[in-house]
Structures are given as C-alpha cells and as structure tokens.
Amino acid sequence: MATTKLTIVTPYKNFYEGQINSATIPTLDGDIGFMAGHTPMIIALKPGIAHYIPTEGETRYFTLSEGFCKVDGNSILVVCNSAEYVEELSPRQTCESYKRANVGLKEAQAIEDKLARDVSMKEVNQALLRAKARRHLLELYGSDHQKERIRILTEEYGWND
C-alpha cells in the first residue's frame, strides 16, 4: 500500500509527523479522507475528531481545532490552533471550557456594536465546537475512567447537547 507523509503543527508544538496509510480530517465541507495520491487541495478545517492510520500500529484518534489542510500527492500538512490525543484530555477541563464558552456566548450576544458582536460570536462558537469535539472524543475513545468522568461531569455542568 502506498503511504503519504502527515504533518500536524500547532503554534505550540509539532503534534505529529510520520508516514501514514490514510487520514480523516474534519473540514468545513465535512469529514474528508486522504490517502497517497490524493488530488491536491487546500481546505479549511473545523473543530472535530480526526484520525490517522500509521503504517505500523493502531489508528490514532484526536481533536483538531480550526485551521487549514494542504494536500498534495505525497503529503498532508495540517496547520491548526490545537490538536490533542484523547489521553491528553481532562474531562473536567473539557466541561469547564464548555461552561466558559457559554458564558462568553451570553456576553457576546449583549454586545451592541454589530461588527464586534459578530467577531466575538465567531470566537465563542469556535470555542463551543472545540469543547464539543473534546467531549465526543472522550465519549467514544477515552479510557473507561475518562468515559465515566465525562458522563458524570456533563450531568453536573448541565451539558445536554
């Protein structure tokens, strides 16, 4: 099977670099799968769950934030604000970030200046999407302990969606 190079970078670290068989990335147009020889493109990312299948080893699941993905026939470059494997996530911090984003949403809705409100709403909506992606990743691929903690904490925080 032909492989392709995947590189994921954030402002804080080089998250991953290696040869893979395939990757699935959340984009504004939906989740898109990439393999060696994929049609070249540049596409915007949305916060969500992504995964790659390395040439050796198990499928790795992680969250990506907003950013972009550049694909050519031999490589995939993902540049985003954050990327996190499930084992790096804290259920409590995930719920707290969701709570902060909801407070920010109420504050943004109260801004009278339309342009400032629109900018603030966009930032808050991205934060909500990131929190939801983290929660979903924990629910699907977290350890038994993480799954139980996120279940308890989402009830405690009143997170119903």
PDB file of N, CA and C in Angstrom, residues 61 85-89 91 134-148 150:
ATOM      1  N   TYR A  61      -6.783   8.517  17.255  1.00  0.00           N
ATOM      2  CA  TYR A  61      -7.871   9.494  17.226  1.00  0.00           C
ATOM      3  C   TYR A  61      -7.458  10.724  18.023  1.00  0.00           C
ATOM      4  N   TYR A  85      -4.567  14.380  21.562  1.00  0.00           N
ATOM      5  CA  TYR A  85      -4.949  12.976  21.644  1.00  0.00           C
ATOM      6  C   TYR A  85      -5.883  12.801  22.837  1.00  0.00           C
ATOM      7  N   VAL A  86      -6.690  11.762  22.800  1.00  0.00           N
ATOM      8  CA  VAL A  86      -7.669  11.522  23.855  1.00  0.00           C
ATOM      9  C   VAL A  86      -7.000  11.387  25.220  1.00  0.00           C
ATOM     10  N   GLU A  87      -5.835  10.766  25.272  1.00  0.00           N
ATOM     11  CA  GLU A  87      -5.180  10.577  26.574  1.00  0.00           C
ATOM     12  C   GLU A  87      -4.662  11.895  27.164  1.00  0.00           C
ATOM     13  N   GLU A  88      -4.601  12.941  26.373  1.00  0.00           N
ATOM     14  CA  GLU A  88      -4.166  14.257  26.867  1.00  0.00           C
ATOM     15  C   GLU A  88      -5.324  15.079  27.432  1.00  0.00           C
ATOM     16  N   LEU A  89      -6.552  14.620  27.227  1.00  0.00           N
ATOM     17  CA  LEU A  89      -7.723  15.401  27.612  1.00  0.00           C
ATOM     18  C   LEU A  89      -8.150  15.140  29.045  1.00  0.00           C
ATOM     19  N   PRO A  91     -11.485  15.396  31.412  1.00  0.00           N
ATOM     20  CA  PRO A  91     -12.933  15.607  31.371  1.00  0.00           C
ATOM     21  C   PRO A  91     -13.362  16.902  32.079  1.00  0.00           C
ATOM     22  N   ARG A 134     -13.969  17.696  21.936  1.00  0.00           N
ATOM     23  CA  ARG A 134     -13.246  17.022  23.019  1.00  0.00           C
ATOM     24  C   ARG A 134     -14.161  16.062  23.774  1.00  0.00           C
ATOM     25  N   ARG A 135     -15.373  16.540  24.082  1.00  0.00           N
ATOM     26  CA  ARG A 135     -16.328  15.673  24.792  1.00  0.00           C
ATOM     27  C   ARG A 135     -16.621  14.422  23.965  1.00  0.00           C
ATOM     28  N   HIS A 136     -16.891  14.601  22.695  1.00  0.00           N
ATOM     29  CA  HIS A 136     -17.230  13.481  21.826  1.00  0.00           C
ATOM     30  C   HIS A 136     -16.061  12.485  21.740  1.00  0.00           C
ATOM     31  N   LEU A 137     -14.849  13.005  21.632  1.00  0.00           N
ATOM     32  CA  LEU A 137     -13.669  12.138  21.593  1.00  0.00           C
ATOM     33  C   LEU A 137     -13.555  11.331  22.885  1.00  0.00           C
ATOM     34  N   LEU A 138     -13.765  11.984  24.027  1.00  0.00           N
ATOM     35  CA  LEU A 138     -13.710  11.287  25.310  1.00  0.00           C
ATOM     36  C   LEU A 138     -14.785  10.207  25.393  1.00  0.00           C
ATOM     37  N   GLU A 139     -15.984  10.527  24.932  1.00  0.00           N
ATOM     38  CA  GLU A 139     -17.085   9.561  24.993  1.00  0.00           C
ATOM     39  C   GLU A 139     -16.822   8.342  24.100  1.00  0.00           C
ATOM     40  N   LEU A 140     -16.222   8.568  22.948  1.00  0.00           N
ATOM     41  CA  LEU A 140     -16.001   7.477  22.006  1.00  0.00           C
ATOM     42  C   LEU A 140     -14.731   6.676  22.276  1.00  0.00           C
ATOM     43  N   TYR A 141     -13.630   7.358  22.562  1.00  0.00           N
ATOM     44  CA  TYR A 141     -12.321   6.705  22.578  1.00  0.00           C
ATOM     45  C   TYR A 141     -11.558   6.860  23.890  1.00  0.00           C
ATOM     46  N   GLY A 142     -12.165   7.483  24.886  1.00  0.00           N
ATOM     47  CA  GLY A 142     -11.494   7.659  26.161  1.00  0.00           C
ATOM     48  C   GLY A 142     -11.372   6.344  26.919  1.00  0.00           C
ATOM     49  N   SER A 143     -10.541   6.367  27.937  1.00  0.00           N
ATOM     50  CA  SER A 143     -10.440   5.201  28.825  1.00  0.00           C
ATOM     51  C   SER A 143     -11.774   5.047  29.553  1.00  0.00           C
ATOM     52  N   ASP A 144     -11.976   3.909  30.192  1.00  0.00           N
ATOM     53  CA  ASP A 144     -13.212   3.711  30.956  1.00  0.00           C
ATOM     54  C   ASP A 144     -13.375   4.804  32.009  1.00  0.00           C
ATOM     55  N   HIS A 145     -12.276   5.167  32.660  1.00  0.00           N
ATOM     56  CA  HIS A 145     -12.320   6.229  33.668  1.00  0.00           C
ATOM     57  C   HIS A 145     -12.732   7.567  33.027  1.00  0.00           C
ATOM     58  N   GLN A 146     -12.135   7.928  31.891  1.00  0.00           N
ATOM     59  CA  GLN A 146     -12.486   9.178  31.221  1.00  0.00           C
ATOM     60  C   GLN A 146     -13.959   9.185  30.799  1.00  0.00           C
ATOM     61  N   LYS A 147     -14.426   8.062  30.283  1.00  0.00           N
ATOM     62  CA  LYS A 147     -15.837   7.973  29.859  1.00  0.00           C
ATOM     63  C   LYS A 147     -16.781   8.182  31.037  1.00  0.00           C
ATOM     64  N   GLU A 148     -16.464   7.557  32.154  1.00  0.00           N
ATOM     65  CA  GLU A 148     -17.312   7.714  33.334  1.00  0.00           C
ATOM     66  C   GLU A 148     -17.265   9.148  33.858  1.00  0.00           C
ATOM     67  N   ILE A 150     -16.556  11.942  32.187  1.00  0.00           N
ATOM     68  CA  ILE A 150     -17.232  12.895  31.292  1.00  0.00           C
ATOM     69  C   ILE A 150     -18.746  12.731  31.399  1.00  0.00           C
TER      70      ILE A 150
END
